[in-house]
């Protein structure tokens, strides 16, 4: 009896051990199992898959040990990646066979089944991360190389050229970014320095007419030009201010009719004085021409004005004789008088009433004289006829008596 119990117990242990071995780590004897509904919902697997449990080797020769974790043990793919990264796993270091999960083969360094569109650069040692890191390095290298070149070109104010001739696309993109940033900073810097150069040039131009460009500016075309621009602006303003002084002086003298050109001054200032003087003289001439012109409306015959300056008198007479309006006024007044009309001054001739009335009276006198002549002629004609008639009657009577 005891012998039977022993044999039965031995058989049970052997059977149990085989069963346990076939299902160790939640896998069957082939090292695999069916995917649970929970894992399917998470997108971690789709059906039966092999974990290669129980030992063996991958195609790369790495030893596969019984898995401590499999892809069904994670609540999300981000947990898979966090676990993978924490362990420091890679395509050649994957003792839990997460990379080759489902087929037992270590392949691309991507654990479990990656969801569509997942950012693989988050996965340590993945091809995508390696490439991403390389691009980041190239981008930084390109930016570091482009920046100083951009600063230099911007400062020298040369045409912007942010294109790198060599390197990866990431390097070229970084170069363009760095160059553009540097170029803008270089332009900003030179703009500030040009403002300073213009200010320095202006300060010098306020004091002297000869330009002296400092060494600080002479070797940079933009700075040199700015200094010269500031200098020339100050000189021009100073010269214009002085020209105005002499022009005003000439104008004052011209109004007084005193030509007193300053001596020992530059020609530009002599010309300014003469410009002012001539302007004043033209204004004086216009004043006396107008006086003479207006006088022609009020006096019948030119009379020399009571002026001390013969030049002014000449302008006055010129203005008097240039008044052609008085001819029209004279003719209108004369015509009205010659027609025997009543005196009536048109409003448009109001300023020349003296002329109009004088000529009206002349015309009226002519009219009256003509009327008198006509009356005498009429009377004389009637008397002659009477004498002829009387003579005829006397002749007839004499004949009758004889």
Short mmCIF file of C-alpha atoms in Angstrom, two decimals:
data_model
loop_
_atom_site.label_atom_id
_atom_site.label_comp_id
_atom_site.label_asym_id
_atom_site.label_seq_id
_atom_site.Cartn_x
_atom_site.Cartn_y
_atom_site.Cartn_z
CA UNK A 1 0.00 0.00 0.00
CA UNK A 2 2.73 2.39 0.96
CA UNK A 3 4.50 1.50 -2.28
CA UNK A 4 1.39 2.45 -4.30
CA UNK A 5 1.07 5.76 -2.47
CA UNK A 6 4.73 6.56 -3.20
CA UNK A 7 4.38 5.78 -6.88
CA UNK A 8 1.20 7.86 -7.13
CA UNK A 9 2.88 10.79 -5.40
CA UNK A 10 5.94 10.56 -7.67
CA UNK A 11 3.69 10.46 -10.72
CA UNK A 12 1.76 13.53 -9.52
CA UNK A 13 4.94 15.50 -8.93
CA UNK A 14 6.26 14.66 -12.36
CA UNK A 15 3.00 15.60 -14.03
CA UNK A 16 2.67 18.86 -12.05
CA UNK A 17 6.26 19.80 -12.76
CA UNK A 18 5.70 19.31 -16.51
CA UNK A 19 2.54 21.37 -16.40
CA UNK A 20 4.24 24.14 -14.46
CA UNK A 21 7.14 24.17 -16.87
CA UNK A 22 4.78 24.39 -19.83
CA UNK A 23 3.02 27.41 -18.36
CA UNK A 24 5.79 29.26 -16.53
CA UNK A 25 5.50 33.08 -16.88
CA UNK A 26 1.98 32.86 -18.24
CA UNK A 27 3.22 31.16 -21.43
CA UNK A 28 2.80 27.68 -22.77
CA UNK A 29 5.56 25.21 -23.50
CA UNK A 30 6.31 27.03 -26.74
CA UNK A 31 6.92 30.27 -24.87
CA UNK A 32 3.75 31.98 -26.07
CA UNK A 33 0.12 32.60 -25.24
CA UNK A 34 -3.06 34.15 -26.56
CA UNK A 35 -3.51 37.91 -26.24
CA UNK A 36 -6.02 38.89 -23.59
CA UNK A 37 -8.98 41.14 -24.39
CA UNK A 38 -7.47 43.79 -22.15
CA UNK A 39 -4.21 43.78 -24.13
CA UNK A 40 -6.11 43.88 -27.42
CA UNK A 41 -8.02 46.97 -26.21
CA UNK A 42 -4.72 48.66 -25.39
CA UNK A 43 -3.39 47.88 -28.87
CA UNK A 44 -0.50 45.86 -27.42
CA UNK A 45 -1.26 42.62 -29.30
CA UNK A 46 -3.85 41.02 -31.57
CA UNK A 47 -3.77 37.20 -31.04
CA UNK A 48 -1.46 34.34 -30.16
CA UNK A 49 2.12 35.40 -29.84
CA UNK A 50 5.40 33.83 -28.81
CA UNK A 51 7.65 35.14 -26.07
CA UNK A 52 10.32 32.51 -26.72
CA UNK A 53 10.05 31.66 -23.04
CA UNK A 54 12.17 28.89 -21.62
CA UNK A 55 15.41 30.09 -23.09
CA UNK A 56 16.97 30.09 -26.53
CA UNK A 57 18.70 32.63 -28.67
CA UNK A 58 17.69 35.31 -31.18
CA UNK A 59 18.93 35.67 -34.70
CA UNK A 60 21.52 38.11 -33.38
CA UNK A 61 22.90 35.57 -30.94
CA UNK A 62 21.64 37.35 -27.78
CA UNK A 63 20.39 35.01 -25.06
CA UNK A 64 16.66 35.29 -24.29
CA UNK A 65 15.68 34.74 -20.68
CA UNK A 66 12.29 34.17 -19.18
CA UNK A 67 10.52 37.53 -19.43
CA UNK A 68 10.00 39.58 -16.33
CA UNK A 69 7.62 41.78 -18.34
CA UNK A 70 5.73 41.35 -21.56
CA UNK A 71 3.86 43.92 -23.62
CA UNK A 72 0.51 42.96 -22.08
CA UNK A 73 1.69 44.14 -18.68
CA UNK A 74 1.58 47.86 -19.59
CA UNK A 75 -1.46 50.12 -19.42
CA UNK A 76 -0.28 52.34 -22.32
CA UNK A 77 2.46 52.54 -24.87
CA UNK A 78 4.00 55.49 -23.02
CA UNK A 79 4.49 53.09 -20.07
CA UNK A 80 6.24 50.67 -22.44
CA UNK A 81 8.61 53.43 -23.59
CA UNK A 82 9.24 54.63 -20.04
CA UNK A 83 10.12 51.08 -18.96
CA UNK A 84 12.32 50.50 -22.03
CA UNK A 85 14.17 53.81 -21.52
CA UNK A 86 14.63 53.23 -17.78
CA UNK A 87 16.15 49.81 -18.42
CA UNK A 88 18.46 51.21 -21.06
CA UNK A 89 17.33 48.59 -23.58
CA UNK A 90 18.20 48.70 -27.27
CA UNK A 91 18.06 46.50 -30.35
CA UNK A 92 21.14 44.63 -29.09
CA UNK A 93 20.26 44.79 -25.41
CA UNK A 94 16.77 43.41 -24.90
CA UNK A 95 16.91 40.57 -22.32
CA UNK A 96 13.14 40.62 -21.86
CA UNK A 97 12.55 40.36 -25.60
CA UNK A 98 10.20 43.35 -25.72
CA UNK A 99 11.59 44.36 -29.10
CA UNK A 100 10.99 40.94 -30.63
CA UNK A 101 7.76 40.39 -28.75
CA UNK A 102 5.50 38.02 -30.64
CA UNK A 103 8.20 36.38 -32.76
CA UNK A 104 11.24 36.08 -30.53
CA UNK A 105 13.45 38.09 -32.89
CA UNK A 106 15.27 41.27 -31.80
CA UNK A 107 14.93 43.59 -34.76
CA UNK A 108 14.61 47.43 -34.88
CA UNK A 109 15.00 48.63 -31.30
CA UNK A 110 11.28 49.48 -31.03
CA UNK A 111 9.58 47.68 -28.10
CA UNK A 112 6.17 45.97 -28.45
CA UNK A 113 3.84 47.08 -31.21
CA UNK A 114 4.15 50.86 -31.64
CA UNK A 115 0.83 52.67 -32.28
CA UNK A 116 0.43 54.44 -35.62
CA UNK A 117 1.79 57.98 -35.59
CA UNK A 118 3.67 57.58 -32.31
CA UNK A 119 6.75 59.80 -31.91
CA UNK A 120 9.49 57.18 -32.07
CA UNK A 121 12.14 59.73 -31.17
CA UNK A 122 11.00 59.30 -27.55
CA UNK A 123 12.32 55.72 -27.62
CA UNK A 124 15.93 55.51 -26.48
CA UNK A 125 18.38 54.06 -28.98
CA UNK A 126 15.76 53.85 -31.74
CA UNK A 127 16.82 54.67 -35.28
CA UNK A 128 14.42 57.61 -35.24
CA UNK A 129 15.88 58.97 -32.01
CA UNK A 130 19.42 58.55 -33.27
CA UNK A 131 18.52 60.37 -36.47
CA UNK A 132 16.64 63.06 -34.54
CA UNK A 133 19.58 63.64 -32.20
CA UNK A 134 21.92 63.87 -35.16
CA UNK A 135 19.67 66.43 -36.82
CA UNK A 136 19.54 68.44 -33.61
CA UNK A 137 23.31 68.41 -33.43
CA UNK A 138 23.59 69.43 -37.09
CA UNK A 139 21.00 72.17 -36.55
CA UNK A 140 22.96 73.55 -33.58
CA UNK A 141 26.27 73.26 -35.44
CA UNK A 142 24.84 75.06 -38.46
CA UNK A 143 23.39 77.84 -36.31
CA UNK A 144 26.70 78.30 -34.50
CA UNK A 145 28.52 78.50 -37.83
CA UNK A 146 26.00 80.85 -39.49
CA UNK A 147 25.64 83.33 -36.64
CA UNK A 148 29.12 84.95 -36.72
CA UNK A 149 29.06 85.10 -40.52
CA UNK A 150 25.70 86.85 -40.37
CA UNK A 151 26.92 89.33 -37.76
CA UNK A 152 29.94 90.17 -39.91
CA UNK A 153 27.94 90.58 -43.13
CA UNK A 154 25.24 92.62 -41.41
CA UNK A 155 27.82 94.91 -39.84
CA UNK A 156 29.60 95.36 -43.17
CA UNK A 157 26.23 95.96 -44.85
CA UNK A 158 26.86 93.45 -47.61
CA UNK A 159 24.04 91.57 -49.31
CA UNK A 160 22.51 88.91 -47.09
CA UNK A 161 23.43 85.31 -48.05
CA UNK A 162 22.19 82.76 -45.51
CA UNK A 163 22.81 79.64 -47.63
CA UNK A 164 25.40 77.07 -46.49
CA UNK A 165 27.21 75.32 -49.36
CA UNK A 166 27.89 72.06 -47.47
CA UNK A 167 26.39 69.90 -44.73
CA UNK A 168 23.12 68.09 -44.11
CA UNK A 169 19.73 69.67 -44.62
CA UNK A 170 19.48 70.18 -40.86
CA UNK A 171 22.89 71.86 -40.83
CA UNK A 172 21.84 74.17 -43.69
CA UNK A 173 18.59 75.04 -41.94
CA UNK A 174 20.48 75.83 -38.74
CA UNK A 175 23.02 77.87 -40.67
CA UNK A 176 20.23 79.95 -42.25
CA UNK A 177 18.63 80.56 -38.84
CA UNK A 178 21.91 81.55 -37.19
CA UNK A 179 23.02 83.68 -40.13
CA UNK A 180 19.74 85.61 -40.28
CA UNK A 181 19.79 86.24 -36.55
CA UNK A 182 23.41 87.40 -36.71
CA UNK A 183 22.79 89.53 -39.80
CA UNK A 184 19.96 91.39 -38.07
CA UNK A 185 22.13 91.98 -35.00
CA UNK A 186 25.01 93.16 -37.18
CA UNK A 187 22.69 95.60 -38.97
CA UNK A 188 21.39 96.87 -35.63
CA UNK A 189 24.90 97.39 -34.36
CA UNK A 190 26.12 99.26 -37.43
CA UNK A 191 22.96 101.38 -37.48
CA UNK A 192 23.74 102.59 -33.98
CA UNK A 193 27.35 103.29 -34.85
CA UNK A 194 26.34 105.17 -38.00
CA UNK A 195 24.09 107.40 -35.91
CA UNK A 196 27.06 108.13 -33.66
CA UNK A 197 29.30 108.78 -36.67
CA UNK A 198 26.77 111.22 -38.16
CA UNK A 199 26.55 113.03 -34.82
CA UNK A 200 30.34 113.30 -34.59
CA UNK A 201 30.55 114.57 -38.15
CA UNK A 202 27.86 117.17 -37.47
CA UNK A 203 29.71 118.41 -34.39
CA UNK A 204 32.87 118.90 -36.47
CA UNK A 205 30.95 120.64 -39.26
CA UNK A 206 29.58 123.16 -36.79
CA UNK A 207 33.14 124.27 -36.02
CA UNK A 208 35.05 124.13 -39.30
CA UNK A 209 34.82 123.84 -43.07
CA UNK A 210 37.57 121.22 -43.54
CA UNK A 211 36.59 117.62 -42.90
CA UNK A 212 38.85 115.28 -40.91
CA UNK A 213 37.52 111.72 -40.74
CA UNK A 214 38.60 109.77 -37.62
CA UNK A 215 40.36 106.40 -38.10
CA UNK A 216 37.42 104.80 -36.27
CA UNK A 217 35.20 105.54 -39.26
CA UNK A 218 37.45 105.78 -42.29
CA UNK A 219 37.77 102.02 -42.96
CA UNK A 220 34.04 101.29 -42.94
CA UNK A 221 32.19 102.64 -45.98
CA UNK A 222 28.91 103.11 -44.12
CA UNK A 223 30.48 104.80 -41.11
CA UNK A 224 32.61 107.02 -43.34
CA UNK A 225 29.55 108.05 -45.35
CA UNK A 226 27.55 108.78 -42.19
CA UNK A 227 30.32 110.95 -40.76
CA UNK A 228 30.60 112.87 -44.04
CA UNK A 229 26.82 113.27 -44.19
CA UNK A 230 26.68 114.71 -40.68
CA UNK A 231 29.61 117.02 -41.38
CA UNK A 232 28.16 118.31 -44.66
CA UNK A 233 24.77 118.88 -43.06
CA UNK A 234 26.27 121.03 -40.33
CA UNK A 235 28.40 123.00 -42.81
CA UNK A 236 25.40 123.57 -45.06
CA UNK A 237 23.25 124.76 -42.18
CA UNK A 238 26.01 127.07 -40.98
CA UNK A 239 26.57 128.50 -44.46
CA UNK A 240 22.84 128.95 -45.06
CA UNK A 241 22.47 130.76 -41.73
CA UNK A 242 25.31 133.12 -42.63
CA UNK A 243 23.91 133.64 -46.13
CA UNK A 244 20.61 134.63 -44.58
CA UNK A 245 22.37 137.21 -42.42
CA UNK A 246 23.95 138.85 -45.48
CA UNK A 247 20.75 138.57 -47.49
CA UNK A 248 18.83 140.35 -44.73
CA UNK A 249 21.54 143.02 -44.57
CA UNK A 250 21.34 143.51 -48.34
CA UNK A 251 17.55 143.77 -48.14
CA UNK A 252 17.75 146.43 -45.44
CA UNK A 253 20.27 148.43 -47.47
CA UNK A 254 18.17 147.97 -50.61
CA UNK A 255 15.14 149.48 -48.91
CA UNK A 256 17.30 152.44 -47.93
CA UNK A 257 18.67 152.56 -51.49
CA UNK A 258 22.17 152.20 -50.08
CA UNK A 259 24.43 149.68 -51.82
CA UNK A 260 27.13 148.81 -49.31
CA UNK A 261 28.50 145.37 -50.23
CA UNK A 262 30.64 143.97 -47.36
CA UNK A 263 34.33 143.59 -48.09
CA UNK A 264 36.63 140.60 -47.56
CA UNK A 265 33.91 137.95 -47.53
CA UNK A 266 33.43 134.86 -49.67
CA UNK A 267 31.63 135.24 -52.97
CA UNK A 268 28.71 133.14 -51.77
CA UNK A 269 27.98 135.75 -49.10
CA UNK A 270 28.46 138.66 -51.52
CA UNK A 271 25.85 137.05 -53.78
CA UNK A 272 23.53 136.62 -50.80
CA UNK A 273 23.86 140.32 -49.95
CA UNK A 274 23.16 141.33 -53.57
CA UNK A 275 20.16 139.02 -53.71
CA UNK A 276 18.65 140.75 -50.69
CA UNK A 277 19.54 144.19 -52.03
CA UNK A 278 18.01 143.53 -55.47
CA UNK A 279 14.85 142.14 -53.90
CA UNK A 280 14.39 145.31 -51.89
CA UNK A 281 15.09 147.48 -54.94
CA UNK A 282 12.44 145.61 -56.95
CA UNK A 283 9.96 146.17 -54.15
CA UNK A 284 10.82 149.89 -54.09
CA UNK A 285 10.38 150.13 -57.83
CA UNK A 286 6.99 148.45 -57.63
CA UNK A 287 5.95 150.91 -54.94
CA UNK A 288 6.83 153.98 -57.03
CA UNK A 289 5.44 152.51 -60.23
CA UNK A 290 2.17 151.99 -58.39
CA UNK A 291 2.21 155.55 -57.04
CA UNK A 292 2.66 156.95 -60.55
CA UNK A 293 0.02 154.65 -61.96
CA UNK A 294 -2.53 155.71 -59.35
CA UNK A 295 -1.67 159.38 -59.82
CA UNK A 296 -2.69 159.15 -63.47
CA UNK A 297 -6.31 158.66 -62.32
CA UNK A 298 -6.37 161.95 -60.43
CA UNK A 299 -4.31 164.47 -62.43
CA UNK A 300 -4.84 165.50 -66.04
CA UNK A 301 -1.21 166.02 -66.89
CA UNK A 302 1.98 164.51 -65.51
CA UNK A 303 3.57 166.59 -62.79
CA UNK A 304 6.96 165.79 -61.34
CA UNK A 305 6.53 164.41 -57.83
CA UNK A 306 8.17 165.89 -54.81
CA UNK A 307 10.80 163.17 -54.38
CA UNK A 308 14.49 163.59 -53.54
CA UNK A 309 15.71 160.58 -55.51
CA UNK A 310 15.83 160.83 -59.30
CA UNK A 311 15.58 157.04 -59.56
CA UNK A 312 12.34 157.08 -57.62
CA UNK A 313 11.05 159.93 -59.79
CA UNK A 314 11.85 157.94 -62.91
CA UNK A 315 9.93 154.92 -61.58
CA UNK A 316 7.02 157.19 -60.65
CA UNK A 317 6.86 158.69 -64.16
CA UNK A 318 7.13 155.22 -65.73
CA UNK A 319 4.14 154.10 -63.70
CA UNK A 320 2.15 157.24 -64.62
CA UNK A 321 2.73 156.75 -68.32
CA UNK A 322 1.96 153.04 -68.19
CA UNK A 323 -1.66 153.63 -67.09
CA UNK A 324 -3.73 152.77 -70.14
CA UNK A 325 -6.99 152.70 -68.18
CA UNK A 326 -7.18 156.49 -68.22
CA UNK A 327 -7.42 156.42 -72.02
CA UNK A 328 -10.55 154.35 -71.80
CA UNK A 329 -11.98 156.61 -69.09
CA UNK A 330 -11.16 159.73 -71.15
CA UNK A 331 -12.78 158.32 -74.25
CA UNK A 332 -15.93 157.29 -72.36
CA UNK A 333 -16.32 160.75 -70.74
CA UNK A 334 -15.70 162.57 -74.02
CA UNK A 335 -18.22 160.43 -75.89
CA UNK A 336 -20.91 161.04 -73.30
CA UNK A 337 -20.35 164.82 -73.52
CA UNK A 338 -20.26 164.85 -77.34
CA UNK A 339 -23.59 163.06 -77.38
CA UNK A 340 -25.08 165.74 -75.16
CA UNK A 341 -26.00 163.25 -72.48
CA UNK A 342 -26.50 164.09 -68.84
CA UNK A 343 -23.46 163.58 -66.62
CA UNK A 344 -23.44 160.06 -65.14
CA UNK A 345 -20.21 158.45 -63.83
CA UNK A 346 -20.15 154.63 -64.35
CA UNK A 347 -19.06 152.77 -61.22
CA UNK A 348 -16.16 151.12 -62.99
CA UNK A 349 -14.63 154.54 -63.63
CA UNK A 350 -15.04 155.78 -60.07
CA UNK A 351 -11.28 155.89 -59.39
CA UNK A 352 -10.82 158.05 -62.48
CA UNK A 353 -13.68 160.51 -61.90
CA UNK A 354 -11.45 163.52 -62.44
CA UNK A 355 -10.45 162.26 -65.88
CA UNK A 356 -13.97 161.21 -66.82
CA UNK A 357 -15.56 164.53 -65.79
CA UNK A 358 -12.92 166.63 -67.49
CA UNK A 359 -13.37 164.84 -70.78
CA UNK A 360 -17.16 164.87 -70.42
CA UNK A 361 -17.03 168.63 -70.13
CA UNK A 362 -14.82 168.87 -73.21
CA UNK A 363 -17.20 166.72 -75.15
CA UNK A 364 -20.23 168.63 -73.92
CA UNK A 365 -18.59 171.90 -74.99
CA UNK A 366 -18.07 170.49 -78.45
CA UNK A 367 -21.68 169.41 -78.52
CA UNK A 368 -22.92 172.84 -77.52
CA UNK A 369 -20.68 174.60 -80.05
CA UNK A 370 -21.97 172.35 -82.77
CA UNK A 371 -25.53 173.05 -81.78
CA UNK A 372 -24.87 176.80 -81.92
CA UNK A 373 -23.31 176.53 -85.35
CA UNK A 374 -26.23 174.57 -86.63
CA UNK A 375 -28.72 177.18 -85.36
CA UNK A 376 -26.86 180.06 -87.01
CA UNK A 377 -26.76 178.20 -90.23
CA UNK A 378 -30.48 177.69 -90.10
CA UNK A 379 -31.21 181.37 -89.39
CA UNK A 380 -28.94 182.56 -92.15
CA UNK A 381 -30.69 180.40 -94.69
CA UNK A 382 -34.14 181.82 -93.94
CA UNK A 383 -32.98 185.49 -94.18
CA UNK A 384 -31.46 184.99 -97.61
CA UNK A 385 -34.66 183.58 -98.99
CA UNK A 386 -36.58 186.57 -97.68
CA UNK A 387 -34.24 189.06 -99.38
CA UNK A 388 -34.56 187.20 -102.68
CA UNK A 389 -38.34 187.32 -102.41
CA UNK A 390 -38.34 191.02 -101.58
CA UNK A 391 -35.98 191.79 -104.44
CA UNK A 392 -38.18 189.93 -106.81
CA UNK A 393 -41.22 191.85 -105.65
CA UNK A 394 -39.40 195.18 -106.03
CA UNK A 395 -38.45 194.34 -109.61
CA UNK A 396 -42.01 193.47 -110.56
CA UNK A 397 -43.36 196.67 -109.05
CA UNK A 398 -40.80 198.78 -110.87
CA UNK A 399 -41.78 197.19 -114.10
CA UNK A 400 -45.40 197.94 -113.54
CA UNK A 401 -44.74 201.60 -112.78
CA UNK A 402 -42.58 201.99 -115.82
#
